[in-house]
């Protein structure tokens, strides 16, 4: 399987070439040159596989430059009940008739990002070892991504993590999760500023190409193809659990921000998994809901980007969205480039032609939005009726899922985080503290290891140079 860019550069690269990369050189995103098709016989064979074997089968279709025995070992080591809590890895929880949650957030940081990031940690260590190279991962986080990256990379050979976060602005729980890590290859830098300051420092360091090359600076952001690919697996796993036979169709509802999670659903559907609808849910930051309703994609400025109680969906633009649009446009790289490079950069938006917009129907996408009041109501209702406590992001997904439920089509709502991460809103909704998974009880009391620094890219560079 080869990979090319969404912006017209036809250079073909192997999986291992793009594993450690971010954007393609022309500024586009990598996609496989075609999606492997899965027929009925294959689906039947996969239905009964344990998660790690299913993951191996799916990944093998996209990765042909890692020896199968090595890939199998990496995947088997990643998806264990010790790390993810159950032997199903992503078990379903029934709510009302025809509707189920798929639990994706029982990994070490209690959010679905562990599903992909844990694999990425093992793939990075393997590939760097094979090349005899090392990598210094630099990132900025306001919570979920940074902790998932740190728990995936801790103790990995050849990898250091330098993670910037806004000093004193994360929740006590999030700080404890990250800062209690004592692994020498994990470096937490608490910046005396806001999240945007952290991101600006990452940009400044990455724009110093000489420094970047000398210290082998890399990232693990959501545009990484391997992260997206790892997420394809749980759409299959959810389908097999929700159905008896491969003649049935299901729909998935996905709390969305950067469009990585639901893009994996689009890939699974393109491979032939019988998905009827991909229901995209946003919070008040409704860039994507607006697009699927109108055909206009308009990125928001920071003044228009709301801080909400489902913070991991607070985006101004959706970094993986270009992948879907490329497919929608019949894989026309020139047109994709015009929309995302010229139109978005010059005017902050694009609008599809009527003919292009009509094609969305062929891809199963529908959308909706949810507000803080909706989240509170949905969390309260789910608790009262089913005794199930859900987090704020999952609540957005569930609210929009119900608006698109159809009789006879099971609806699977992806649970993207556990309520323990968002205690304040849970208390506001139901008047009690969320349950804590045993492994996280008392983490606030553990010794913390972090470095406080001013908003100063040069100081961060010096720190990296000293500790890389
Ligand atoms: C990252 C995240 C999302 C959004 O996922 P995307 O892949 O960016 O669309 C939703 N919920 C939670 C809890 C997250 O951490």
Tab-separated table of C-alpha atoms and ligand atoms in Angstrom:
chain	number	residue	atom	x	y	z
A	1	UNK	CA	0.000	0.000	0.000
A	2	UNK	CA	1.309	3.418	-1.000
A	3	UNK	CA	0.361	6.877	0.261
A	4	UNK	CA	0.003	10.200	-1.588
A	5	UNK	CA	-0.956	13.758	-0.681
A	6	UNK	CA	-4.432	15.308	-0.878
A	7	UNK	CA	-2.996	18.337	-2.731
A	8	UNK	CA	-1.878	16.757	-5.972
A	9	UNK	CA	1.712	15.643	-5.285
A	10	UNK	CA	1.621	12.110	-6.737
A	11	UNK	CA	4.874	10.928	-5.097
A	12	UNK	CA	4.130	7.531	-3.575
A	13	UNK	CA	5.457	6.724	-0.106
A	14	UNK	CA	5.303	3.634	2.068
A	15	UNK	CA	3.678	3.481	5.501
A	16	UNK	CA	7.021	3.592	7.303
A	17	UNK	CA	8.030	6.706	5.351
A	18	UNK	CA	4.981	8.670	6.491
A	19	UNK	CA	4.748	7.219	10.024
A	20	UNK	CA	7.022	9.855	11.548
A	21	UNK	CA	5.842	12.682	9.249
A	22	UNK	CA	3.203	15.361	9.678
A	23	UNK	CA	1.988	17.160	6.566
A	24	UNK	CA	3.017	16.045	3.088
A	25	UNK	CA	5.649	18.356	1.526
A	26	UNK	CA	2.959	20.168	-0.527
A	27	UNK	CA	0.986	20.952	2.636
A	28	UNK	CA	-1.611	18.217	2.079
A	29	UNK	CA	-2.437	15.164	4.172
A	30	UNK	CA	-1.458	11.591	3.382
A	31	UNK	CA	-4.031	9.025	2.256
A	32	UNK	CA	-3.656	5.523	0.836
A	33	UNK	CA	-3.856	5.501	-2.970
A	34	UNK	CA	-7.010	3.413	-2.583
A	35	UNK	CA	-9.025	1.851	0.230
A	36	UNK	CA	-8.705	-1.933	0.424
A	37	UNK	CA	-12.111	-3.566	-0.034
A	38	UNK	CA	-13.403	-6.102	2.430
A	39	UNK	CA	-15.812	-8.723	1.048
A	40	UNK	CA	-18.484	-10.776	2.816
A	41	UNK	CA	-16.209	-13.774	3.313
A	42	UNK	CA	-13.575	-11.624	5.004
A	43	UNK	CA	-16.138	-9.939	7.249
A	44	UNK	CA	-17.415	-13.381	8.251
A	45	UNK	CA	-13.893	-14.482	9.127
A	46	UNK	CA	-13.201	-11.330	11.145
A	47	UNK	CA	-16.460	-11.401	13.129
A	48	UNK	CA	-15.154	-13.759	15.811
A	49	UNK	CA	-11.583	-12.492	16.131
A	50	UNK	CA	-10.310	-10.997	19.378
A	51	UNK	CA	-9.547	-7.277	19.119
A	52	UNK	CA	-5.783	-7.559	18.636
A	53	UNK	CA	-6.167	-10.084	15.829
A	54	UNK	CA	-8.823	-7.950	14.143
A	55	UNK	CA	-6.465	-4.987	14.452
A	56	UNK	CA	-3.657	-6.993	12.886
A	57	UNK	CA	-5.848	-8.047	9.918
A	58	UNK	CA	-6.994	-4.483	9.235
A	59	UNK	CA	-3.579	-2.856	9.707
A	60	UNK	CA	-1.955	-5.463	7.441
A	61	UNK	CA	-4.080	-4.228	4.540
A	62	UNK	CA	-2.508	-0.766	4.910
A	63	UNK	CA	1.020	-1.631	6.062
A	64	UNK	CA	3.228	-3.748	3.831
A	65	UNK	CA	6.672	-2.494	4.802
A	66	UNK	CA	6.756	-3.891	8.342
A	67	UNK	CA	7.292	-7.691	8.507
A	68	UNK	CA	3.929	-9.291	9.479
A	69	UNK	CA	5.419	-11.085	12.488
A	70	UNK	CA	6.707	-7.754	13.845
A	71	UNK	CA	3.399	-5.979	13.254
A	72	UNK	CA	1.539	-8.791	14.962
A	73	UNK	CA	3.809	-8.561	17.999
A	74	UNK	CA	3.364	-4.769	18.270
A	75	UNK	CA	-0.412	-4.951	17.964
A	76	UNK	CA	-0.698	-7.844	20.427
A	77	UNK	CA	1.364	-5.943	22.952
A	78	UNK	CA	-0.777	-2.816	22.505
A	79	UNK	CA	-4.357	-4.059	22.815
A	80	UNK	CA	-4.387	-5.978	26.089
A	81	UNK	CA	-7.021	-6.203	28.797
A	82	UNK	CA	-4.372	-4.972	31.271
A	83	UNK	CA	-4.136	-1.642	29.409
A	84	UNK	CA	-7.772	-1.278	28.255
A	85	UNK	CA	-9.633	-2.911	31.112
A	86	UNK	CA	-11.681	-5.597	29.313
A	87	UNK	CA	-11.015	-8.442	26.924
A	88	UNK	CA	-13.337	-6.819	24.346
A	89	UNK	CA	-11.104	-3.679	24.542
A	90	UNK	CA	-14.065	-1.576	23.251
A	91	UNK	CA	-17.183	-3.173	24.824
A	92	UNK	CA	-20.720	-1.974	24.065
A	93	UNK	CA	-23.045	-0.652	26.779
A	94	UNK	CA	-26.773	-0.775	25.934
A	95	UNK	CA	-28.986	2.223	26.655
A	96	UNK	CA	-32.520	2.337	25.196
A	97	UNK	CA	-33.578	-0.160	22.510
A	98	UNK	CA	-31.463	0.152	19.379
A	99	UNK	CA	-28.862	2.429	20.951
A	100	UNK	CA	-25.520	1.502	22.479
A	101	UNK	CA	-22.396	3.244	23.673
A	102	UNK	CA	-19.056	1.867	22.479
A	103	UNK	CA	-16.533	2.359	25.280
A	104	UNK	CA	-13.292	3.740	23.822
A	105	UNK	CA	-12.017	5.441	26.927
A	106	UNK	CA	-10.782	2.788	29.307
A	107	UNK	CA	-7.117	3.283	28.422
A	108	UNK	CA	-4.545	4.913	30.723
A	109	UNK	CA	-5.727	8.534	30.246
A	110	UNK	CA	-9.489	7.828	30.168
A	111	UNK	CA	-10.076	9.202	26.653
A	112	UNK	CA	-10.361	7.553	23.242
A	113	UNK	CA	-7.048	9.052	22.102
A	114	UNK	CA	-5.324	6.201	23.951
A	115	UNK	CA	-6.761	3.762	21.376
A	116	UNK	CA	-4.481	5.146	18.683
A	117	UNK	CA	-1.708	6.699	20.740
A	118	UNK	CA	-0.811	3.475	22.555
A	119	UNK	CA	-0.191	1.822	19.186
A	120	UNK	CA	1.721	4.850	17.936
A	121	UNK	CA	4.112	4.580	20.888
A	122	UNK	CA	4.970	1.009	19.982
A	123	UNK	CA	5.218	1.766	16.243
A	124	UNK	CA	7.512	4.764	16.865
A	125	UNK	CA	9.841	2.784	19.132
A	126	UNK	CA	9.988	-0.018	16.568
A	127	UNK	CA	10.628	2.207	13.550
A	128	UNK	CA	13.216	4.381	15.317
A	129	UNK	CA	14.999	1.247	16.519
A	130	UNK	CA	15.005	-0.160	12.998
A	131	UNK	CA	16.564	3.050	11.673
A	132	UNK	CA	18.900	3.603	14.593
A	133	UNK	CA	17.406	7.062	15.056
A	134	UNK	CA	15.837	9.061	17.858
A	135	UNK	CA	13.013	11.600	17.968
A	136	UNK	CA	12.097	14.492	20.239
A	137	UNK	CA	8.354	14.981	20.249
A	138	UNK	CA	7.315	18.560	20.892
A	139	UNK	CA	3.682	19.414	21.538
A	140	UNK	CA	1.247	21.794	23.195
A	141	UNK	CA	-1.754	20.554	25.108
A	142	UNK	CA	-4.688	21.813	27.079
A	143	UNK	CA	-5.346	18.313	28.362
A	144	UNK	CA	-6.298	15.137	26.466
A	145	UNK	CA	-3.772	14.889	23.643
A	146	UNK	CA	-0.733	15.661	25.751
A	147	UNK	CA	-1.501	13.116	28.413
A	148	UNK	CA	-2.358	10.411	25.842
A	149	UNK	CA	0.982	11.087	24.108
A	150	UNK	CA	2.935	10.948	27.358
A	151	UNK	CA	1.346	7.693	28.521
A	152	UNK	CA	2.030	6.191	25.076
A	153	UNK	CA	5.674	7.293	24.894
A	154	UNK	CA	6.771	6.868	28.519
A	155	UNK	CA	9.768	4.576	28.781
A	156	UNK	CA	9.998	4.124	24.995
A	157	UNK	CA	13.533	3.852	23.630
A	158	UNK	CA	14.629	6.567	21.209
A	159	UNK	CA	11.769	8.937	22.080
A	160	UNK	CA	11.665	12.016	24.304
A	161	UNK	CA	8.508	14.044	24.856
A	162	UNK	CA	8.512	17.798	25.531
A	163	UNK	CA	4.949	18.808	26.305
A	164	UNK	CA	3.964	22.439	26.874
A	165	UNK	CA	0.823	23.249	28.836
A	166	UNK	CA	-0.594	26.511	30.212
A	167	UNK	CA	0.600	26.787	33.822
A	168	UNK	CA	-2.233	26.435	36.328
A	169	UNK	CA	-4.973	26.232	33.704
A	170	UNK	CA	-5.530	22.501	33.419
A	171	UNK	CA	-7.802	20.740	35.893
A	172	UNK	CA	-6.149	19.292	39.002
A	173	UNK	CA	-6.864	15.841	37.623
A	174	UNK	CA	-5.257	16.546	34.249
A	175	UNK	CA	-2.192	18.106	35.883
A	176	UNK	CA	-1.837	15.115	38.166
A	177	UNK	CA	-2.158	12.707	35.255
A	178	UNK	CA	0.678	14.336	33.343
A	179	UNK	CA	2.953	15.722	36.045
A	180	UNK	CA	3.019	12.560	38.161
A	181	UNK	CA	4.921	10.711	35.425
A	182	UNK	CA	8.468	10.139	36.634
A	183	UNK	CA	9.857	8.620	33.421
A	184	UNK	CA	13.098	10.369	32.460
A	185	UNK	CA	12.042	10.641	28.777
A	186	UNK	CA	8.908	12.670	29.611
A	187	UNK	CA	9.342	16.432	30.095
A	188	UNK	CA	6.414	18.583	31.187
A	189	UNK	CA	6.865	22.295	30.612
A	190	UNK	CA	4.276	24.504	32.320
A	191	UNK	CA	4.283	27.797	30.414
A	192	UNK	CA	3.283	30.992	32.223
A	193	UNK	CA	0.662	31.861	29.606
A	194	UNK	CA	-2.425	30.482	27.849
A	195	UNK	CA	-2.759	27.536	25.474
A	196	UNK	CA	-2.224	29.763	22.400
A	197	UNK	CA	1.136	30.879	23.840
A	198	UNK	CA	2.139	27.221	24.090
A	199	UNK	CA	1.115	26.625	20.495
A	200	UNK	CA	3.018	29.707	19.333
A	201	UNK	CA	6.171	28.402	21.008
A	202	UNK	CA	5.786	25.036	19.257
A	203	UNK	CA	5.398	26.874	15.944
A	204	UNK	CA	8.418	29.089	16.605
A	205	UNK	CA	10.608	26.104	17.466
A	206	UNK	CA	9.370	24.124	14.442
A	207	UNK	CA	9.992	27.092	12.130
A	208	UNK	CA	13.650	27.136	13.155
A	209	UNK	CA	14.543	24.491	10.585
A	210	UNK	CA	18.173	24.199	11.618
A	211	UNK	CA	17.183	23.569	15.234
A	212	UNK	CA	14.432	21.206	14.148
A	213	UNK	CA	16.831	19.113	12.093
A	214	UNK	CA	19.654	19.173	14.655
A	215	UNK	CA	17.416	17.978	17.484
A	216	UNK	CA	15.128	15.746	15.393
A	217	UNK	CA	11.930	17.491	16.459
A	218	UNK	CA	8.689	15.686	15.603
A	219	UNK	CA	5.006	15.756	16.572
A	220	UNK	CA	2.166	13.344	17.257
A	221	UNK	CA	-0.796	15.496	16.260
A	222	UNK	CA	-4.097	14.216	14.973
A	223	UNK	CA	-3.186	14.448	11.271
A	224	UNK	CA	-0.801	11.498	11.708
A	225	UNK	CA	-2.087	8.737	9.403
A	226	UNK	CA	-1.176	5.903	11.779
A	227	UNK	CA	-3.400	7.416	14.469
A	228	UNK	CA	-6.322	7.550	12.089
A	229	UNK	CA	-5.692	4.010	10.874
A	230	UNK	CA	-5.651	2.590	14.414
A	231	UNK	CA	-9.116	4.121	14.921
A	232	UNK	CA	-10.596	2.257	11.935
A	233	UNK	CA	-10.411	-0.979	13.948
A	234	UNK	CA	-13.024	-0.084	16.578
A	235	UNK	CA	-15.655	0.670	13.941
A	236	UNK	CA	-15.352	-2.979	12.864
A	237	UNK	CA	-15.254	-4.179	16.483
A	238	UNK	CA	-18.382	-2.143	17.308
A	239	UNK	CA	-20.217	-3.436	14.235
A	240	UNK	CA	-19.496	-7.076	15.046
A	241	UNK	CA	-20.686	-6.658	18.626
A	242	UNK	CA	-23.909	-4.854	17.658
A	243	UNK	CA	-25.034	-7.263	14.915
A	244	UNK	CA	-25.666	-10.966	14.458
A	245	UNK	CA	-24.857	-11.183	10.762
A	246	UNK	CA	-23.068	-9.199	8.090
A	247	UNK	CA	-26.327	-8.403	6.267
A	248	UNK	CA	-27.188	-5.867	8.944
A	249	UNK	CA	-26.352	-2.170	8.776
A	250	UNK	CA	-25.560	0.110	11.719
A	251	UNK	CA	-24.992	3.834	12.207
A	252	UNK	CA	-22.286	5.488	14.297
A	253	UNK	CA	-22.518	8.808	16.137
A	254	UNK	CA	-19.209	10.548	16.791
A	255	UNK	CA	-18.429	13.541	19.054
A	256	UNK	CA	-16.171	15.486	16.699
A	257	UNK	CA	-13.510	18.151	16.778
A	258	UNK	CA	-10.617	17.726	14.369
A	259	UNK	CA	-12.519	15.128	12.311
A	260	UNK	CA	-9.958	12.377	13.046
A	261	UNK	CA	-12.302	9.956	14.770
A	262	UNK	CA	-15.160	10.190	12.290
A	263	UNK	CA	-12.735	10.160	9.351
A	264	UNK	CA	-11.722	6.678	10.521
A	265	UNK	CA	-15.422	5.774	10.238
A	266	UNK	CA	-15.423	7.116	6.693
A	267	UNK	CA	-12.422	4.885	5.910
A	268	UNK	CA	-14.155	1.827	7.442
A	269	UNK	CA	-17.292	2.554	5.399
A	270	UNK	CA	-15.202	3.020	2.248
A	271	UNK	CA	-13.660	-0.413	2.870
A	272	UNK	CA	-17.136	-1.932	2.790
A	273	UNK	CA	-18.191	-2.073	6.443
A	274	UNK	CA	-22.024	-1.833	6.349
A	275	UNK	CA	-22.405	1.624	7.922
A	276	UNK	CA	-25.593	3.485	7.064
A	277	UNK	CA	-25.030	6.862	8.687
A	278	UNK	CA	-22.019	8.608	10.137
A	279	UNK	CA	-23.610	11.071	12.542
A	280	UNK	CA	-21.268	13.963	13.266
A	281	UNK	CA	-21.882	15.815	16.531
A	282	UNK	CA	-20.323	19.168	17.408
A	283	UNK	CA	-20.663	21.379	20.464
A	284	UNK	CA	-21.152	25.167	20.191
A	285	UNK	CA	-18.076	25.172	17.923
A	286	UNK	CA	-20.137	24.066	14.963
A	287	UNK	CA	-17.818	24.555	11.962
A	288	UNK	CA	-18.490	20.997	10.790
A	289	UNK	CA	-22.230	20.929	11.480
A	290	UNK	CA	-22.491	24.070	9.380
A	291	UNK	CA	-20.567	22.413	6.553
A	292	UNK	CA	-22.690	19.283	6.419
A	293	UNK	CA	-25.868	21.379	6.470
A	294	UNK	CA	-24.830	24.050	3.951
A	295	UNK	CA	-21.726	23.025	1.978
A	296	UNK	CA	-19.848	26.036	3.348
A	297	UNK	CA	-16.703	25.435	5.405
A	298	UNK	CA	-15.807	28.579	7.331
A	299	UNK	CA	-12.946	28.459	9.826
A	300	UNK	CA	-13.429	30.528	12.953
A	301	UNK	CA	-11.139	33.131	14.479
A	302	UNK	CA	-10.118	32.857	18.129
A	303	UNK	CA	-12.786	35.424	19.144
A	304	UNK	CA	-15.427	33.131	17.654
A	305	UNK	CA	-14.061	29.934	19.220
A	306	UNK	CA	-15.978	29.146	22.397
A	307	UNK	CA	-14.575	27.595	25.557
A	308	UNK	CA	-17.116	24.899	26.349
A	309	UNK	CA	-17.694	22.082	28.812
A	310	UNK	CA	-16.694	19.582	26.096
A	311	UNK	CA	-13.286	21.206	25.627
A	312	UNK	CA	-11.703	18.540	23.398
A	313	UNK	CA	-14.151	19.542	20.674
A	314	UNK	CA	-13.368	23.284	20.912
A	315	UNK	CA	-11.838	23.758	17.478
A	316	UNK	CA	-11.713	26.652	15.042
A	317	UNK	CA	-10.844	24.451	12.068
A	318	UNK	CA	-10.819	20.676	11.661
A	319	UNK	CA	-7.345	19.458	10.801
A	320	UNK	CA	-8.337	16.084	9.280
A	321	UNK	CA	-11.303	17.374	7.297
A	322	UNK	CA	-9.318	17.764	4.068
A	323	UNK	CA	-9.061	13.973	3.833
A	324	UNK	CA	-12.809	13.546	3.468
A	325	UNK	CA	-13.187	16.473	1.073
A	326	UNK	CA	-10.488	14.980	-1.167
A	327	UNK	CA	-12.524	11.760	-1.432
A	328	UNK	CA	-15.766	13.707	-1.899
A	329	UNK	CA	-14.204	15.574	-4.839
A	330	UNK	CA	-13.312	12.314	-6.568
A	331	UNK	CA	-9.718	12.630	-5.331
A	332	UNK	CA	-9.106	15.781	-7.350
A	333	UNK	CA	-5.899	17.127	-5.762
A	334	UNK	CA	-5.970	20.418	-7.675
A	335	UNK	CA	-9.517	21.224	-6.549
A	336	UNK	CA	-8.724	20.205	-2.953
A	337	UNK	CA	-5.681	22.446	-2.994
A	338	UNK	CA	-7.725	25.354	-4.310
A	339	UNK	CA	-10.312	24.965	-1.540
A	340	UNK	CA	-7.954	24.458	1.400
A	341	UNK	CA	-4.945	26.480	0.341
A	342	UNK	CA	-6.262	29.360	-1.750
A	343	UNK	CA	-9.849	29.799	-0.549
A	344	UNK	CA	-9.397	29.075	3.148
A	345	UNK	CA	-6.115	30.996	3.413
A	346	UNK	CA	-7.342	34.050	1.483
A	347	UNK	CA	-10.985	34.187	2.527
A	348	UNK	CA	-11.198	31.868	5.530
A	349	UNK	CA	-13.848	29.742	3.839
A	350	UNK	CA	-15.025	27.813	0.812
A	351	UNK	CA	-18.400	26.737	-0.519
A	352	UNK	CA	-18.908	23.571	-2.535
A	353	UNK	CA	-20.787	23.720	-5.827
A	354	UNK	CA	-24.349	22.375	-5.711
A	355	UNK	CA	-23.243	19.280	-7.600
A	356	UNK	CA	-20.365	18.625	-5.176
A	357	UNK	CA	-22.584	19.183	-2.152
A	358	UNK	CA	-25.133	16.655	-3.411
A	359	UNK	CA	-22.479	13.924	-3.404
A	360	UNK	CA	-22.320	14.025	0.412
A	361	UNK	CA	-25.438	11.828	0.405
A	362	UNK	CA	-23.324	8.971	-0.995
A	363	UNK	CA	-21.057	9.071	2.048
A	364	UNK	CA	-23.680	8.675	4.779
A	365	UNK	CA	-22.835	11.863	6.701
A	366	UNK	CA	-25.440	13.754	8.711
A	367	UNK	CA	-24.777	16.202	11.548
A	368	UNK	CA	-26.052	18.138	14.509
A	369	UNK	CA	-24.902	20.350	17.367
A	370	UNK	CA	-25.251	20.319	21.120
A	371	UNK	CA	-24.940	23.032	23.772
A	372	UNK	CA	-23.989	23.191	27.439
A	373	UNK	CA	-27.676	22.952	28.397
A	374	UNK	CA	-28.060	19.893	26.131
A	375	UNK	CA	-25.045	18.258	27.772
A	376	UNK	CA	-26.426	18.774	31.265
A	377	UNK	CA	-29.845	17.436	30.237
A	378	UNK	CA	-28.371	14.408	28.453
A	379	UNK	CA	-26.014	13.512	31.316
A	380	UNK	CA	-28.858	13.828	33.841
A	381	UNK	CA	-31.335	11.850	31.733
A	382	UNK	CA	-28.866	9.024	31.020
A	383	UNK	CA	-28.020	8.784	34.698
A	384	UNK	CA	-31.655	8.794	35.841
A	385	UNK	CA	-33.014	6.369	33.248
A	386	UNK	CA	-30.124	3.912	32.898
A	387	UNK	CA	-27.829	4.500	35.873
A	388	UNK	CA	-25.037	5.168	33.361
A	389	UNK	CA	-22.769	8.166	33.877
A	390	UNK	CA	-21.406	9.702	30.676
A	391	UNK	CA	-18.925	12.467	30.046
A	392	UNK	CA	-19.644	15.784	28.343
A	393	UNK	CA	-18.288	14.831	24.880
A	394	UNK	CA	-20.198	11.567	24.801
A	395	UNK	CA	-23.292	13.546	25.804
A	396	UNK	CA	-22.924	15.717	22.694
A	397	UNK	CA	-22.718	12.544	20.586
A	398	UNK	CA	-25.710	10.935	22.275
A	399	UNK	CA	-27.912	14.020	21.932
A	400	UNK	CA	-27.274	14.252	18.185
A	401	UNK	CA	-27.480	10.455	17.737
A	402	UNK	CA	-31.056	10.451	19.018
A	403	UNK	CA	-32.011	13.092	16.443
A	404	UNK	CA	-30.888	10.745	13.664
A	405	UNK	CA	-31.966	7.345	15.028
A	406	UNK	CA	-33.922	5.174	12.588
A	407	UNK	CA	-36.010	2.111	13.425
A	408	UNK	CA	-34.252	-1.135	12.560
A	409	UNK	CA	-30.772	0.434	12.365
A	410	UNK	CA	-28.703	0.032	15.536
A	411	UNK	CA	-27.040	3.301	16.529
A	412	UNK	CA	-23.607	3.079	18.150
A	413	UNK	CA	-22.461	6.213	20.001
A	414	UNK	CA	-18.718	6.427	20.491
A	415	UNK	CA	-17.885	7.144	24.136
A	416	UNK	CA	-14.804	9.336	23.844
A	417	UNK	CA	-13.958	10.032	27.497
A	418	UNK	CA	-14.881	9.000	31.027
A	419	UNK	CA	-16.832	11.399	33.278
A	420	UNK	CA	-14.016	11.377	35.862
A	421	UNK	CA	-12.109	13.803	33.610
A	422	UNK	CA	-14.877	16.425	33.706
A	423	UNK	CA	-16.035	16.340	37.304
A	424	UNK	CA	-17.298	19.951	37.499
A	425	UNK	CA	-19.901	19.493	34.774
A	426	UNK	CA	-20.963	16.112	36.151
A	427	UNK	CA	-21.592	17.717	39.543
A	428	UNK	CA	-23.536	20.499	37.833
A	429	UNK	CA	-25.684	17.929	35.998
A	430	UNK	CA	-26.401	15.324	38.656
A	431	UNK	CA	-25.159	16.754	41.945
A	432	UNK	CA	-22.549	14.137	42.685
A	433	UNK	CA	-18.925	13.401	41.908
A	434	UNK	CA	-18.168	11.014	39.042
A	435	UNK	CA	-16.705	7.625	39.880
A	436	UNK	CA	-12.971	7.308	39.534
A	437	UNK	CA	-11.314	4.269	37.950
A	438	UNK	CA	-9.261	2.574	40.661
A	439	UNK	CA	-5.935	3.368	39.000
A	440	UNK	CA	-6.559	7.121	39.249
A	441	UNK	CA	-7.728	7.344	42.854
A	442	UNK	CA	-5.457	9.694	44.768
A	443	UNK	CA	-3.232	10.702	41.833
A	444	UNK	CA	-3.464	14.350	42.908
A	445	UNK	CA	-1.354	13.446	45.950
A	446	UNK	CA	1.530	11.932	43.960
A	447	UNK	CA	4.813	13.850	43.626
A	448	UNK	CA	4.871	16.069	40.526
A	449	UNK	CA	7.682	16.502	38.033
A	450	UNK	CA	7.482	19.598	35.796
A	451	UNK	CA	9.343	22.707	34.744
A	452	UNK	CA	7.785	26.191	34.877
A	453	UNK	CA	8.951	28.500	32.080
A	454	UNK	CA	8.171	31.974	30.765
A	455	UNK	CA	6.547	32.475	27.341
A	456	UNK	CA	9.912	32.310	25.611
A	457	UNK	CA	10.698	30.039	22.670
A	458	UNK	CA	14.466	30.480	23.166
A	459	UNK	CA	14.248	29.227	26.745
A	460	UNK	CA	12.276	26.200	25.564
A	461	UNK	CA	14.870	25.506	22.872
A	462	UNK	CA	17.642	25.679	25.449
A	463	UNK	CA	15.757	23.254	27.674
A	464	UNK	CA	15.287	20.811	24.782
A	465	UNK	CA	18.943	21.060	23.762
A	466	UNK	CA	19.960	20.278	27.346
A	467	UNK	CA	17.577	17.342	27.846
A	468	UNK	CA	17.274	15.747	24.400
B	1	LIG	C1	-10.088	14.534	20.787
B	1	LIG	C2	-11.438	14.304	21.361
B	1	LIG	C3	-12.614	14.438	20.586
B	1	LIG	C4	-12.587	14.895	19.149
B	1	LIG	O1	-12.048	13.924	18.279
B	1	LIG	P1	-11.553	14.332	16.817
B	1	LIG	O2	-10.836	13.144	16.316
B	1	LIG	O3	-10.645	15.524	17.000
B	1	LIG	O4	-12.761	14.677	16.018
B	1	LIG	C5	-13.832	14.148	21.179
B	1	LIG	N1	-13.907	13.780	22.485
B	1	LIG	C6	-12.800	13.651	23.248
B	1	LIG	C7	-12.966	13.269	24.685
B	1	LIG	C8	-11.533	13.900	22.733
B	1	LIG	O5	-10.444	13.786	23.514
